[in-house]
mmCIF file of C-alpha atoms in Angstrom:
data_model
loop_
_atom_site.group_PDB
_atom_site.id
_atom_site.type_symbol
_atom_site.label_atom_id
_atom_site.label_comp_id
_atom_site.label_asym_id
_atom_site.label_seq_id
_atom_site.Cartn_x
_atom_site.Cartn_y
_atom_site.Cartn_z
ATOM 1 C CA MET A 1 -110.132 146.630 -29.109
ATOM 2 C CA THR A 2 -110.672 146.064 -32.815
ATOM 3 C CA LYS A 3 -112.793 142.935 -33.118
ATOM 4 C CA PRO A 4 -115.635 141.871 -30.746
ATOM 5 C CA ASP A 5 -114.781 138.848 -28.720
ATOM 6 C CA LEU A 6 -117.594 136.994 -26.854
ATOM 7 C CA SER A 7 -115.153 135.077 -24.744
ATOM 8 C CA LEU A 8 -114.734 138.335 -22.822
ATOM 9 C CA LEU A 9 -118.233 137.669 -21.199
ATOM 10 C CA ASP A 10 -117.122 134.434 -19.500
ATOM 11 C CA ASP A 11 -117.022 134.828 -15.653
ATOM 12 C CA VAL A 12 -118.790 138.216 -15.892
ATOM 13 C CA VAL A 13 -122.251 137.348 -17.310
ATOM 14 C CA ALA A 14 -124.269 134.653 -15.750
ATOM 15 C CA ALA A 15 -123.824 131.254 -17.289
ATOM 16 C CA LYS A 16 -127.575 130.939 -17.761
ATOM 17 C CA VAL A 17 -127.613 134.062 -19.895
ATOM 18 C CA LEU A 18 -124.701 132.918 -22.026
ATOM 19 C CA GLN A 19 -126.318 129.549 -22.526
ATOM 20 C CA ALA A 20 -129.653 131.231 -23.556
ATOM 21 C CA MET A 21 -127.553 133.344 -26.128
ATOM 22 C CA ARG A 22 -125.951 130.148 -27.591
ATOM 23 C CA ARG A 23 -129.340 128.236 -27.631
ATOM 24 C CA ALA A 24 -131.133 131.095 -29.134
ATOM 25 C CA SER A 25 -128.477 131.569 -31.795
ATOM 26 C CA GLU A 26 -128.755 127.787 -32.713
ATOM 27 C CA ALA A 27 -132.468 128.164 -33.015
ATOM 28 C CA LEU A 28 -132.056 131.258 -35.302
ATOM 29 C CA ILE A 29 -129.516 129.311 -37.345
ATOM 30 C CA GLN A 30 -131.867 126.346 -37.703
ATOM 31 C CA ALA A 31 -134.612 128.773 -38.861
ATOM 32 C CA GLN A 32 -132.111 130.368 -41.375
ATOM 33 C CA ILE A 33 -132.303 133.834 -39.694
ATOM 34 C CA ARG A 34 -129.391 136.118 -40.011
ATOM 35 C CA HIS A 35 -128.489 137.550 -36.577
ATOM 36 C CA VAL A 36 -125.844 139.293 -34.584
ATOM 37 C CA VAL A 37 -125.512 139.883 -30.767
ATOM 38 C CA VAL A 38 -126.200 143.485 -29.782
ATOM 39 C CA GLY A 39 -127.142 145.086 -26.490
ATOM 40 C CA GLY A 40 -125.283 144.500 -23.213
ATOM 41 C CA LEU A 41 -123.656 141.245 -24.446
ATOM 42 C CA ALA A 42 -122.155 143.120 -27.403
ATOM 43 C CA VAL A 43 -120.896 145.921 -25.058
ATOM 44 C CA GLY A 44 -119.061 143.192 -23.229
ATOM 45 C CA ALA A 45 -117.792 141.672 -26.448
ATOM 46 C CA ASN A 46 -116.474 145.002 -27.504
ATOM 47 C CA GLY A 47 -114.328 145.581 -24.372
ATOM 48 C CA TYR A 48 -116.541 146.466 -21.426
ATOM 49 C CA PRO A 49 -117.905 143.231 -19.986
ATOM 50 C CA ARG A 50 -120.780 143.846 -17.643
ATOM 51 C CA ALA A 51 -123.753 141.826 -16.197
ATOM 52 C CA THR A 52 -126.896 141.652 -18.168
ATOM 53 C CA LYS A 53 -130.105 139.688 -17.759
ATOM 54 C CA ASP A 54 -131.180 139.303 -21.437
ATOM 55 C CA VAL A 55 -130.039 138.525 -24.843
ATOM 56 C CA ASP A 56 -130.545 140.984 -27.685
ATOM 57 C CA PHE A 57 -130.041 140.112 -31.368
ATOM 58 C CA LEU A 58 -130.315 142.332 -34.498
ATOM 59 C CA VAL A 59 -132.057 140.124 -36.939
ATOM 60 C CA GLY A 60 -132.892 140.028 -40.677
ATOM 61 C CA ASP A 61 -136.411 140.610 -41.905
ATOM 62 C CA GLU A 62 -136.782 136.868 -42.378
ATOM 63 C CA ALA A 63 -137.384 136.632 -38.582
ATOM 64 C CA PHE A 64 -140.813 138.079 -39.018
ATOM 65 C CA GLU A 65 -143.917 137.368 -41.108
ATOM 66 C CA GLN A 66 -145.654 140.201 -42.787
ATOM 67 C CA HIS A 67 -149.442 140.172 -42.863
ATOM 68 C CA GLY A 68 -151.898 142.617 -44.364
ATOM 69 C CA GLY A 69 -152.454 146.086 -42.867
ATOM 70 C CA GLY A 70 -148.920 146.384 -41.471
ATOM 71 C CA PHE A 71 -149.444 143.513 -39.011
ATOM 72 C CA VAL A 72 -146.016 141.675 -38.251
ATOM 73 C CA THR A 73 -145.553 138.490 -36.253
ATOM 74 C CA MET A 74 -142.465 136.403 -35.530
ATOM 75 C CA ARG A 75 -141.935 133.395 -37.561
ATOM 76 C CA PRO A 76 -142.629 130.105 -35.834
ATOM 77 C CA GLY A 77 -139.630 128.726 -33.896
ATOM 78 C CA VAL A 78 -138.070 132.071 -33.212
ATOM 79 C CA PRO A 79 -137.142 132.092 -29.542
ATOM 80 C CA ILE A 80 -138.442 134.878 -27.234
ATOM 81 C CA GLN A 81 -137.454 133.174 -24.025
ATOM 82 C CA ILE A 82 -134.975 130.415 -22.980
ATOM 83 C CA ASP A 83 -134.934 129.124 -19.296
ATOM 84 C CA GLY A 84 -136.423 132.364 -18.058
ATOM 85 C CA VAL A 85 -133.951 134.626 -20.072
ATOM 86 C CA ALA A 86 -135.796 137.058 -22.389
ATOM 87 C CA ILE A 87 -134.552 137.009 -26.004
ATOM 88 C CA ASP A 88 -135.129 140.311 -27.665
ATOM 89 C CA LEU A 89 -135.042 140.616 -31.510
ATOM 90 C CA LEU A 90 -134.471 144.027 -32.977
ATOM 91 C CA SER A 91 -135.044 144.754 -36.683
ATOM 92 C CA ILE A 92 -133.411 147.225 -38.938
ATOM 93 C CA GLY A 93 -135.548 150.248 -39.117
ATOM 94 C CA ASP A 94 -136.314 152.750 -42.063
ATOM 95 C CA GLY A 95 -133.152 154.659 -42.860
ATOM 96 C CA GLU A 96 -130.957 152.173 -40.967
ATOM 97 C CA GLU A 97 -129.830 150.123 -44.087
ATOM 98 C CA HIS A 98 -126.180 150.709 -42.820
ATOM 99 C CA LEU A 99 -126.806 148.159 -40.111
ATOM 100 C CA ALA A 100 -127.536 145.366 -42.606
ATOM 101 C CA ALA A 101 -123.797 144.832 -43.151
ATOM 102 C CA ALA A 102 -123.549 143.472 -39.704
ATOM 103 C CA LEU A 103 -125.874 140.672 -40.599
ATOM 104 C CA ALA A 104 -123.221 139.299 -43.115
ATOM 105 C CA LEU A 105 -121.145 138.400 -40.062
ATOM 106 C CA PRO A 106 -121.177 134.697 -39.034
ATOM 107 C CA PRO A 107 -124.498 134.025 -37.191
ATOM 108 C CA GLY A 108 -124.215 134.612 -33.394
ATOM 109 C CA SER A 109 -121.261 137.083 -33.729
ATOM 110 C CA ALA A 110 -121.254 140.243 -31.827
ATOM 111 C CA ILE A 111 -121.858 143.430 -33.728
ATOM 112 C CA ASP A 112 -118.924 145.813 -34.291
ATOM 113 C CA ALA A 113 -118.187 148.839 -32.046
ATOM 114 C CA GLU A 114 -119.172 151.416 -34.635
ATOM 115 C CA ARG A 115 -122.711 149.968 -35.258
ATOM 116 C CA LEU A 116 -123.029 149.282 -31.551
ATOM 117 C CA VAL A 117 -122.246 152.843 -30.639
ATOM 118 C CA TYR A 118 -124.923 153.995 -33.155
ATOM 119 C CA MET A 119 -127.487 151.655 -31.644
ATOM 120 C CA LYS A 120 -126.674 152.803 -28.098
ATOM 121 C CA LEU A 121 -126.886 156.544 -29.088
ATOM 122 C CA LYS A 122 -130.324 156.067 -30.680
ATOM 123 C CA SER A 123 -131.682 154.749 -27.433
ATOM 124 C CA PRO A 124 -133.269 157.247 -25.055
ATOM 125 C CA ARG A 125 -131.978 155.287 -21.979
ATOM 126 C CA GLN A 126 -129.089 156.815 -19.790
ATOM 127 C CA LYS A 127 -127.757 153.293 -19.364
ATOM 128 C CA ASP A 128 -126.864 153.237 -23.004
ATOM 129 C CA ARG A 129 -125.017 156.496 -22.864
ATOM 130 C CA VAL A 130 -123.017 155.103 -19.849
ATOM 131 C CA ASP A 131 -122.281 151.986 -22.184
ATOM 132 C CA VAL A 132 -120.795 154.356 -24.792
ATOM 133 C CA ILE A 133 -118.653 156.064 -22.189
ATOM 134 C CA GLU A 134 -117.382 152.766 -20.798
ATOM 135 C CA LEU A 135 -116.659 151.494 -24.349
ATOM 136 C CA VAL A 136 -114.573 154.470 -25.072
ATOM 137 C CA LYS A 137 -112.605 154.080 -21.799
ATOM 138 C CA ALA A 138 -112.179 150.338 -22.807
ATOM 139 C CA GLY A 139 -110.415 151.462 -25.908
ATOM 140 C CA VAL A 140 -112.792 151.304 -28.882
ATOM 141 C CA ASP A 141 -111.605 153.147 -31.942
ATOM 142 C CA ILE A 142 -112.980 156.612 -31.405
ATOM 143 C CA GLY A 143 -112.117 157.807 -34.837
ATOM 144 C CA SER A 144 -113.742 154.815 -36.442
ATOM 145 C CA CYS A 145 -116.885 155.268 -34.489
ATOM 146 C CA ARG A 146 -117.009 159.014 -35.156
ATOM 147 C CA ALA A 147 -116.484 158.536 -38.843
ATOM 148 C CA TYR A 148 -119.361 155.878 -38.970
ATOM 149 C CA LEU A 149 -121.619 158.268 -37.206
ATOM 150 C CA ALA A 150 -120.619 161.216 -39.426
ATOM 151 C CA GLU A 151 -121.446 159.088 -42.487
ATOM 152 C CA HIS A 152 -124.720 157.415 -41.244
ATOM 153 C CA ALA A 153 -126.068 159.543 -38.432
ATOM 154 C CA PRO A 154 -124.393 162.924 -38.176
ATOM 155 C CA HIS A 155 -126.930 164.219 -35.732
ATOM 156 C CA PHE A 156 -125.306 161.797 -33.173
ATOM 157 C CA VAL A 157 -121.742 163.137 -33.631
ATOM 158 C CA PRO A 158 -122.142 165.930 -30.979
ATOM 159 C CA THR A 159 -123.584 163.570 -28.499
ATOM 160 C CA PHE A 160 -120.773 161.108 -29.220
ATOM 161 C CA ASP A 161 -118.152 163.861 -28.847
ATOM 162 C CA ASP A 162 -119.638 164.813 -25.479
ATOM 163 C CA LEU A 163 -119.548 161.189 -24.193
ATOM 164 C CA VAL A 164 -115.828 160.932 -25.387
ATOM 165 C CA ALA A 165 -115.013 164.070 -23.445
ATOM 166 C CA ARG A 166 -116.869 162.611 -20.359
ATOM 167 C CA ALA A 167 -114.938 159.464 -20.707
ATOM 168 C CA ALA A 168 -111.608 161.367 -20.824
ATOM 169 C CA ALA A 169 -112.623 163.319 -17.791
ATOM 170 C CA GLU A 170 -113.248 160.150 -15.842
ATOM 171 C CA GLU A 171 -109.912 158.634 -16.470
#
């Protein structure tokens, strides 16, 4: 798997969720907000299609309005739910400038495996570790993911190596 392919989600993810993803992306485009698909949908687009009930986007800072005292709100017109499907917007955190390159992709594209693995490893949820194992088993470029982590988040390399070993043991 070298390039994410959202068509891999067809017949795996509920049509309602896929429609919500498309409609939310259209709304973000209308609002001129840079965005890429992340989360479970991006896991599927990177080779391990699985069911999910929400839509996650990594968005640019333009999705939010900054107010005094560190108070932040979403800009008007930014979707948070479509037909009962939650739309979760994630921003780039301090020290995560390396994720910004993903926002140069065409709006609504799925994030690449290297950045997706990073995002999954920074999560404390076991489900996200399982996603990494399944991505490895699905054929993501292990060397490329490891090199990305070594450059941008070296503290995740041992965890990644452990998950790669677990994936190999399961096959």
